[in-house]
Amino acid sequence: MKKLVSVLLVLSLMFTLVACNSAEKATSEPEEESLKIGVTIYKFDDNFMSFVRRAVEKNAEGKAELILNDSQNDQAKQNDQVEMMLSKGVKSLAINLVDPQAAPTIIAKAKEEGTPVVFFNKEPSAEDMASYEKCWYVGTTSSESGIIQGKLIADSWKNHPEWDKNRDGKIQYVLLKGEPGHPDAEARTKYSVETVVSEGIQVDELELQTGMWDSVKAKELMDAWFAKHGDSIEFVIANNDAMALGAVNSLKAEGYFKEDKIMPVVGVDAIPDALTQIEAGTLVGSVLNDAANQGKATVDLALNVAEGKDVLDGTEWKLDDKKSVRVPYLPITNDNIQIAKDCYAE
Ligand code: GAL
Ligand code: CA
């Protein structure tokens, strides 16, 4: 009898333990079921995108569990990452493509699961955007950055007649292009120069090559161009700040930016390192590419669609006819540098 009682006691104790355990499980359930959003960045090792990534992380805090992937500039890797995230049950995807042409591949995978996709920073074609009802884009109007940069070049050139070293009335420029095929790189290259010309300034293109958005590559190009053209170069136009800063490093080694040896250099992004150079007088100016708001809009949209809400629910963003939110660019010089500082301080 005694034995039976103790067996019963042990049994009931076990039952209580099991019951407690399952109660605990029930209360922790919502956490385990937290909303998962799958994010890819084309490569973590990109100056500007690291600021967008930070903004994405900050805005998702306490609202969703991000599965964040570095696609290491490899589209095949990104495709695998998307499959992995879909198999983990993400409720939406936020995709910074490696190759803008790869949007159909990503869309096909998402479509199979009915998962919504918010592309950001690398804009898919209008046709791809129209091919899936549950996809959107967050970025900018690429041409705007080229036009603003062109205005910066024209205005500063008109204010500094001494920059025309050979006095032929034309700008002999070199241009550091971003990744070919990237809508930002193509538009900045085209519109910056076109805007200068439309301001009544004639130009001679001494060199144009891609530095792939990268400081080190840009420095190598600038070294080679300087060896070839030397002081006949009168302006350095860069599709982004990382490359502008690479060019500045090259030019410093050639004795520029000391005493009155000046080479005008312009970029795009207005990242903190570029702001320091604008303040030091080494960069003429830049164009603010608003990382904070692009990251925020990406998360706002991805969260809404993950929860099955209207994509713009509770936000102030607007969609254009290509289902895209476009964050404005802004010219930045020493006069209004604080705006860019505030943006990146967030
Ligand atoms: C651009 C930015 C570049 C680079 C590129 C990556 O918008 O200006 O610096 O980050 O995106 O896709
Ligand atoms: Ca000239």
CSV table of C-alpha atoms and ligand atoms in Angstrom, one decimal:
chain,number,residue,atom,x,y,z
A,1,MET,CA,0.0,0.0,0.0
A,2,LYS,CA,2.8,2.4,1.0
A,3,LYS,CA,4.5,1.6,-2.2
A,4,LEU,CA,1.3,2.3,-4.2
A,5,VAL,CA,0.9,5.7,-2.5
A,6,SER,CA,4.5,6.7,-3.3
A,7,VAL,CA,4.1,5.6,-6.9
A,8,LEU,CA,0.9,7.7,-7.1
A,9,LEU,CA,2.7,10.6,-5.5
A,10,VAL,CA,5.5,10.4,-8.0
A,11,LEU,CA,3.0,10.1,-10.9
A,12,SER,CA,1.1,13.1,-9.8
A,13,LEU,CA,4.2,15.1,-9.3
A,14,MET,CA,5.3,14.2,-12.9
A,15,PHE,CA,1.9,15.2,-14.1
A,16,THR,CA,2.2,18.6,-12.4
A,17,LEU,CA,5.6,19.0,-13.9
A,18,VAL,CA,4.3,18.2,-17.4
A,19,ALA,CA,1.4,20.5,-16.8
A,20,CYS,CA,3.7,23.3,-15.7
A,21,ASN,CA,5.8,22.8,-18.7
A,22,SER,CA,3.0,23.0,-21.1
A,23,ALA,CA,1.7,26.1,-19.4
A,24,GLU,CA,5.0,27.7,-19.8
A,25,LYS,CA,5.0,26.7,-23.4
A,26,ALA,CA,1.7,28.3,-24.0
A,27,THR,CA,2.8,31.7,-22.6
A,28,SER,CA,6.0,31.7,-24.6
A,29,GLU,CA,4.2,30.8,-27.8
A,30,PRO,CA,3.6,34.2,-29.2
A,31,GLU,CA,7.3,34.9,-29.0
A,32,GLU,CA,8.1,31.7,-30.9
A,33,GLU,CA,5.5,32.6,-33.5
A,34,SER,CA,7.0,36.1,-34.0
A,35,LEU,CA,6.6,37.7,-37.4
A,36,LYS,CA,9.5,36.7,-39.6
A,37,ILE,CA,10.7,38.9,-42.4
A,38,GLY,CA,13.4,37.8,-44.8
A,39,VAL,CA,16.0,40.4,-45.8
A,40,THR,CA,18.9,40.3,-48.3
A,41,ILE,CA,21.5,43.0,-48.9
A,42,TYR,CA,23.4,42.6,-52.1
A,43,LYS,CA,26.7,42.9,-50.2
A,44,PHE,CA,27.4,44.0,-46.6
A,45,ASP,CA,30.7,45.4,-47.8
A,46,ASP,CA,29.0,48.5,-49.5
A,47,ASN,CA,29.4,51.8,-47.7
A,48,PHE,CA,26.0,53.2,-48.4
A,49,MET,CA,24.1,50.0,-48.1
A,50,SER,CA,25.5,49.5,-44.6
A,51,PHE,CA,23.6,52.6,-43.5
A,52,VAL,CA,20.4,51.3,-45.2
A,53,ARG,CA,20.9,48.0,-43.4
A,54,ARG,CA,21.2,49.8,-40.0
A,55,ALA,CA,18.0,51.7,-40.7
A,56,VAL,CA,16.2,48.5,-41.6
A,57,GLU,CA,17.4,46.8,-38.4
A,58,LYS,CA,16.5,49.8,-36.2
A,59,ASN,CA,13.0,50.1,-37.6
A,60,ALA,CA,12.2,46.4,-37.3
A,61,GLU,CA,13.3,46.3,-33.6
A,62,GLY,CA,10.5,44.9,-31.4
A,63,LYS,CA,8.2,44.5,-34.4
A,64,ALA,CA,9.5,41.6,-36.4
A,65,GLU,CA,12.3,39.0,-36.4
A,66,LEU,CA,14.6,39.7,-39.3
A,67,ILE,CA,16.4,37.0,-41.1
A,68,LEU,CA,19.2,39.1,-42.5
A,69,ASN,CA,21.5,37.8,-45.3
A,70,ASP,CA,24.7,39.1,-46.9
A,71,SER,CA,24.4,38.0,-50.6
A,72,GLN,CA,28.1,38.7,-51.1
A,73,ASN,CA,27.5,40.1,-54.6
A,74,ASP,CA,26.5,36.7,-55.8
A,75,GLN,CA,23.0,36.3,-57.3
A,76,ALA,CA,23.0,32.5,-57.1
A,77,LYS,CA,23.7,32.8,-53.4
A,78,GLN,CA,20.9,35.3,-53.0
A,79,ASN,CA,18.5,32.9,-54.8
A,80,ASP,CA,19.4,30.1,-52.3
A,81,GLN,CA,19.0,32.5,-49.4
A,82,VAL,CA,15.5,33.4,-50.6
A,83,GLU,CA,14.5,29.7,-50.8
A,84,MET,CA,15.9,29.1,-47.3
A,85,MET,CA,13.9,32.0,-45.9
A,86,LEU,CA,10.7,30.9,-47.6
A,87,SER,CA,11.2,27.4,-46.1
A,88,LYS,CA,11.5,29.1,-42.7
A,89,GLY,CA,8.1,30.6,-43.2
A,90,VAL,CA,8.9,34.3,-43.6
A,91,LYS,CA,5.7,36.4,-43.9
A,92,SER,CA,7.3,38.8,-46.4
A,93,LEU,CA,10.6,39.4,-48.2
A,94,ALA,CA,12.7,42.6,-48.4
A,95,ILE,CA,15.1,42.2,-51.2
A,96,ASN,CA,18.1,44.3,-52.3
A,97,LEU,CA,18.9,42.4,-55.5
A,98,VAL,CA,22.5,41.6,-56.6
A,99,ASP,CA,21.5,41.8,-60.2
A,100,PRO,CA,18.5,43.9,-61.1
A,101,GLN,CA,17.8,41.5,-64.0
A,102,ALA,CA,17.2,38.7,-61.4
A,103,ALA,CA,13.9,40.0,-60.2
A,104,PRO,CA,11.8,37.4,-62.2
A,105,THR,CA,13.7,34.5,-60.4
A,106,ILE,CA,12.9,36.0,-57.0
A,107,ILE,CA,9.3,36.8,-57.9
A,108,ALA,CA,8.7,33.2,-59.2
A,109,LYS,CA,9.9,31.7,-55.9
A,110,ALA,CA,7.8,34.1,-53.8
A,111,LYS,CA,4.8,33.6,-56.0
A,112,GLU,CA,4.8,29.9,-55.3
A,113,GLU,CA,4.3,30.6,-51.6
A,114,GLY,CA,2.1,33.6,-52.1
A,115,THR,CA,4.7,35.6,-50.1
A,116,PRO,CA,4.8,39.4,-50.7
A,117,VAL,CA,8.1,41.0,-51.8
A,118,VAL,CA,9.4,44.6,-51.2
A,119,PHE,CA,12.4,45.2,-53.4
A,120,PHE,CA,14.7,48.1,-52.4
A,121,ASN,CA,17.7,50.1,-53.7
A,122,LYS,CA,18.0,48.2,-57.0
A,123,GLU,CA,14.9,48.8,-59.1
A,124,PRO,CA,13.5,45.9,-61.1
A,125,SER,CA,12.1,46.7,-64.6
A,126,ALA,CA,8.6,48.1,-64.9
A,127,GLU,CA,7.6,44.8,-66.6
A,128,ASP,CA,8.9,42.7,-63.7
A,129,MET,CA,7.1,44.9,-61.2
A,130,ALA,CA,3.9,44.5,-63.1
A,131,SER,CA,4.3,40.7,-63.2
A,132,TYR,CA,3.4,40.1,-59.5
A,133,GLU,CA,0.6,41.8,-57.7
A,134,LYS,CA,2.3,41.3,-54.3
A,135,CYS,CA,5.5,43.2,-55.1
A,136,TRP,CA,6.6,46.8,-54.4
A,137,TYR,CA,9.7,48.9,-54.6
A,138,VAL,CA,11.4,51.4,-52.2
A,139,GLY,CA,14.1,53.6,-53.6
A,140,THR,CA,14.6,56.9,-55.4
A,141,THR,CA,14.1,58.5,-58.7
A,142,SER,CA,17.5,57.7,-60.1
A,143,SER,CA,17.6,60.6,-62.6
A,144,GLU,CA,17.0,63.1,-59.9
A,145,SER,CA,20.5,62.4,-58.3
A,146,GLY,CA,22.2,63.0,-61.7
A,147,ILE,CA,20.3,66.2,-62.3
A,148,ILE,CA,21.2,67.5,-58.8
A,149,GLN,CA,24.8,66.5,-59.2
A,150,GLY,CA,25.0,68.2,-62.6
A,151,LYS,CA,23.7,71.4,-61.0
A,152,LEU,CA,26.3,71.2,-58.3
A,153,ILE,CA,29.0,70.8,-61.0
A,154,ALA,CA,27.7,73.7,-63.1
A,155,ASP,CA,27.2,76.1,-60.2
A,156,SER,CA,30.6,75.5,-58.7
A,157,TRP,CA,32.3,75.7,-62.1
A,158,LYS,CA,30.7,79.1,-62.8
A,159,ASN,CA,31.9,80.3,-59.4
A,160,HIS,CA,35.5,79.3,-60.1
A,161,PRO,CA,36.8,80.5,-63.4
A,162,GLU,CA,40.3,79.4,-62.3
A,163,TRP,CA,39.3,75.7,-62.5
A,164,ASP,CA,39.4,75.9,-66.3
A,165,LYS,CA,43.1,75.3,-66.2
A,166,ASN,CA,43.6,75.3,-70.0
A,167,ARG,CA,41.2,78.3,-70.5
A,168,ASP,CA,39.3,76.6,-73.3
A,169,GLY,CA,35.9,77.3,-71.7
A,170,LYS,CA,35.2,73.5,-71.4
A,171,ILE,CA,35.3,71.1,-68.5
A,172,GLN,CA,37.8,68.2,-69.2
A,173,TYR,CA,36.3,65.6,-66.8
A,174,VAL,CA,36.8,62.0,-65.8
A,175,LEU,CA,33.8,60.0,-64.6
A,176,LEU,CA,33.7,57.1,-62.2
A,177,LYS,CA,30.7,55.1,-62.9
A,178,GLY,CA,28.8,52.7,-60.5
A,179,GLU,CA,27.8,49.2,-61.5
A,180,PRO,CA,26.9,49.0,-65.1
A,181,GLY,CA,23.2,48.1,-65.6
A,182,HIS,CA,22.3,49.5,-62.1
A,183,PRO,CA,19.6,52.1,-62.7
A,184,ASP,CA,21.3,54.6,-60.4
A,185,ALA,CA,24.6,54.3,-62.2
A,186,GLU,CA,23.1,54.6,-65.6
A,187,ALA,CA,21.0,57.6,-64.7
A,188,ARG,CA,23.6,59.5,-62.7
A,189,THR,CA,26.1,59.1,-65.6
A,190,LYS,CA,23.7,60.3,-68.2
A,191,TYR,CA,21.9,63.1,-66.3
A,192,SER,CA,24.9,64.7,-64.5
A,193,VAL,CA,26.7,65.4,-67.8
A,194,GLU,CA,23.5,66.3,-69.7
A,195,THR,CA,22.6,68.8,-66.9
A,196,VAL,CA,26.0,70.5,-67.1
A,197,VAL,CA,25.6,70.9,-70.9
A,198,SER,CA,22.1,72.2,-70.5
A,199,GLU,CA,23.5,74.9,-68.2
A,200,GLY,CA,25.5,76.1,-71.2
A,201,ILE,CA,28.8,74.6,-70.3
A,202,GLN,CA,30.8,72.6,-72.9
A,203,VAL,CA,32.5,69.4,-71.8
A,204,ASP,CA,35.2,67.0,-72.9
A,205,GLU,CA,35.1,63.4,-71.5
A,206,LEU,CA,38.7,62.3,-70.9
A,207,GLU,CA,37.8,59.0,-69.2
A,208,LEU,CA,34.7,57.0,-68.2
A,209,GLN,CA,34.9,53.6,-66.5
A,210,THR,CA,33.2,51.7,-63.8
A,211,GLY,CA,34.6,51.7,-60.3
A,212,MET,CA,31.8,49.4,-59.2
A,213,TRP,CA,30.8,51.8,-56.4
A,214,ASP,CA,34.1,50.9,-54.7
A,215,SER,CA,36.7,53.2,-53.1
A,216,VAL,CA,39.7,50.9,-53.8
A,217,LYS,CA,38.8,50.4,-57.5
A,218,ALA,CA,38.2,54.1,-57.9
A,219,LYS,CA,41.6,54.9,-56.5
A,220,GLU,CA,43.2,52.5,-58.9
A,221,LEU,CA,41.4,54.1,-61.9
A,222,MET,CA,42.3,57.6,-60.8
A,223,ASP,CA,46.0,56.6,-60.4
A,224,ALA,CA,46.0,55.3,-63.9
A,225,TRP,CA,44.1,58.3,-65.3
A,226,PHE,CA,46.4,60.8,-63.6
A,227,ALA,CA,49.4,59.0,-65.0
A,228,LYS,CA,47.9,59.4,-68.4
A,229,HIS,CA,46.3,62.9,-68.3
A,230,GLY,CA,48.0,64.6,-65.3
A,231,ASP,CA,46.9,68.2,-64.8
A,232,SER,CA,44.7,68.2,-67.9
A,233,ILE,CA,41.9,66.7,-65.7
A,234,GLU,CA,39.7,69.5,-64.5
A,235,PHE,CA,36.8,67.7,-62.8
A,236,VAL,CA,36.2,64.3,-61.2
A,237,ILE,CA,32.5,63.2,-61.3
A,238,ALA,CA,31.7,60.1,-59.3
A,239,ASN,CA,28.4,58.2,-59.2
A,240,ASN,CA,28.8,57.7,-55.4
A,241,ASP,CA,30.9,59.0,-52.5
A,242,ALA,CA,32.8,55.8,-51.9
A,243,MET,CA,34.4,56.3,-55.4
A,244,ALA,CA,34.8,60.1,-54.9
A,245,LEU,CA,36.7,59.4,-51.7
A,246,GLY,CA,38.9,56.8,-53.6
A,247,ALA,CA,39.7,59.5,-56.2
A,248,VAL,CA,40.5,62.0,-53.4
A,249,ASN,CA,43.0,59.5,-51.9
A,250,SER,CA,44.7,59.1,-55.3
A,251,LEU,CA,44.8,62.9,-55.8
A,252,LYS,CA,46.2,63.5,-52.3
A,253,ALA,CA,49.2,61.3,-53.3
A,254,GLU,CA,49.7,63.5,-56.3
A,255,GLY,CA,50.0,66.6,-54.1
A,256,TYR,CA,46.4,67.9,-54.6
A,257,PHE,CA,44.4,69.6,-51.8
A,258,LYS,CA,47.5,71.4,-50.4
A,259,GLU,CA,48.0,75.1,-50.7
A,260,ASP,CA,46.1,76.2,-53.9
A,261,LYS,CA,46.3,72.9,-55.8
A,262,ILE,CA,42.6,72.0,-56.2
A,263,MET,CA,40.8,69.4,-58.0
A,264,PRO,CA,37.0,69.6,-57.9
A,265,VAL,CA,35.4,66.2,-57.0
A,266,VAL,CA,31.7,65.5,-56.5
A,267,GLY,CA,29.9,62.3,-55.3
A,268,VAL,CA,26.4,61.0,-54.4
A,269,ASP,CA,25.1,59.6,-51.1
A,270,ALA,CA,26.4,62.2,-48.6
A,271,ILE,CA,27.7,59.5,-46.2
A,272,PRO,CA,29.5,60.7,-43.1
A,273,ASP,CA,33.0,60.2,-44.5
A,274,ALA,CA,32.1,62.4,-47.5
A,275,LEU,CA,30.6,65.1,-45.2
A,276,THR,CA,34.0,65.3,-43.4
A,277,GLN,CA,35.7,65.9,-46.7
A,278,ILE,CA,33.1,68.5,-47.7
A,279,GLU,CA,33.8,70.4,-44.5
A,280,ALA,CA,37.5,70.1,-45.1
A,281,GLY,CA,37.0,71.6,-48.6
A,282,THR,CA,38.2,68.5,-50.4
A,283,LEU,CA,34.9,67.6,-51.9
A,284,VAL,CA,32.8,70.2,-53.7
A,285,GLY,CA,29.6,68.5,-52.6
A,286,SER,CA,27.4,65.5,-52.7
A,287,VAL,CA,23.7,64.5,-53.1
A,288,LEU,CA,22.0,63.1,-50.1
A,289,ASN,CA,20.7,59.6,-50.7
A,290,ASP,CA,18.4,59.3,-47.7
A,291,ALA,CA,19.4,55.9,-46.2
A,292,ALA,CA,17.4,56.4,-43.0
A,293,ASN,CA,14.1,56.9,-44.8
A,294,GLN,CA,14.7,54.3,-47.4
A,295,GLY,CA,15.4,51.7,-44.6
A,296,LYS,CA,12.3,52.9,-42.7
A,297,ALA,CA,10.0,52.8,-45.8
A,298,THR,CA,11.3,49.3,-46.6
A,299,VAL,CA,10.4,48.0,-43.1
A,300,ASP,CA,7.1,49.9,-43.0
A,301,LEU,CA,5.9,48.2,-46.2
A,302,ALA,CA,7.3,44.8,-45.5
A,303,LEU,CA,5.7,44.8,-42.0
A,304,ASN,CA,2.3,45.8,-43.4
A,305,VAL,CA,2.2,43.2,-46.1
A,306,ALA,CA,3.5,40.5,-43.7
A,307,GLU,CA,0.5,41.2,-41.4
A,308,GLY,CA,-1.8,41.2,-44.4
A,309,LYS,CA,-2.6,44.9,-44.1
A,310,ASP,CA,-2.7,47.4,-46.9
A,311,VAL,CA,0.9,48.1,-47.9
A,312,LEU,CA,0.7,51.8,-46.9
A,313,ASP,CA,-1.4,51.3,-43.7
A,314,GLY,CA,-0.5,53.8,-41.0
A,315,THR,CA,2.3,55.4,-43.0
A,316,GLU,CA,2.8,58.6,-44.9
A,317,TRP,CA,4.5,57.0,-47.9
A,318,LYS,CA,2.9,57.3,-51.4
A,319,LEU,CA,3.1,54.8,-54.3
A,320,ASP,CA,3.7,55.9,-57.8
A,321,ASP,CA,2.3,54.1,-60.9
A,322,LYS,CA,5.1,51.6,-60.6
A,323,LYS,CA,4.1,50.5,-57.0
A,324,SER,CA,7.2,52.4,-55.8
A,325,VAL,CA,7.9,54.6,-52.9
A,326,ARG,CA,10.5,57.2,-54.0
A,327,VAL,CA,12.5,59.0,-51.3
A,328,PRO,CA,13.8,62.4,-52.5
A,329,TYR,CA,17.4,63.3,-53.0
A,330,LEU,CA,18.9,66.6,-51.8
A,331,PRO,CA,22.0,68.6,-52.9
A,332,ILE,CA,24.5,68.9,-50.1
A,333,THR,CA,27.3,71.5,-49.8
A,334,ASN,CA,29.0,73.1,-46.8
A,335,ASP,CA,26.1,75.5,-46.6
A,336,ASN,CA,23.4,72.9,-45.6
A,337,ILE,CA,25.6,70.0,-44.4
A,338,GLN,CA,23.7,69.7,-41.2
A,339,ILE,CA,20.7,68.1,-43.0
A,340,ALA,CA,22.9,65.2,-44.1
A,341,LYS,CA,24.5,64.9,-40.7
A,342,ASP,CA,21.1,64.6,-39.0
A,343,CYS,CA,20.0,62.0,-41.6
A,344,TYR,CA,22.9,59.8,-40.9
A,345,ALA,CA,22.9,60.4,-37.1
A,346,GLU,CA,19.5,58.7,-36.7
B,1,GAL,C1,23.3,53.4,-54.7
B,1,GAL,C2,24.3,54.1,-53.9
B,1,GAL,C3,25.6,53.5,-54.1
B,1,GAL,C4,25.6,52.0,-53.8
B,1,GAL,C5,24.5,51.4,-54.6
B,1,GAL,C6,24.3,49.9,-54.3
B,1,GAL,O1,22.0,53.9,-54.5
B,1,GAL,O2,24.3,55.5,-54.2
B,1,GAL,O3,26.6,54.0,-53.2
B,1,GAL,O4,25.3,51.8,-52.5
B,1,GAL,O5,23.2,52.0,-54.4
B,1,GAL,O6,23.2,49.3,-55.0
B,2,CA,CA,39.1,73.4,-69.7
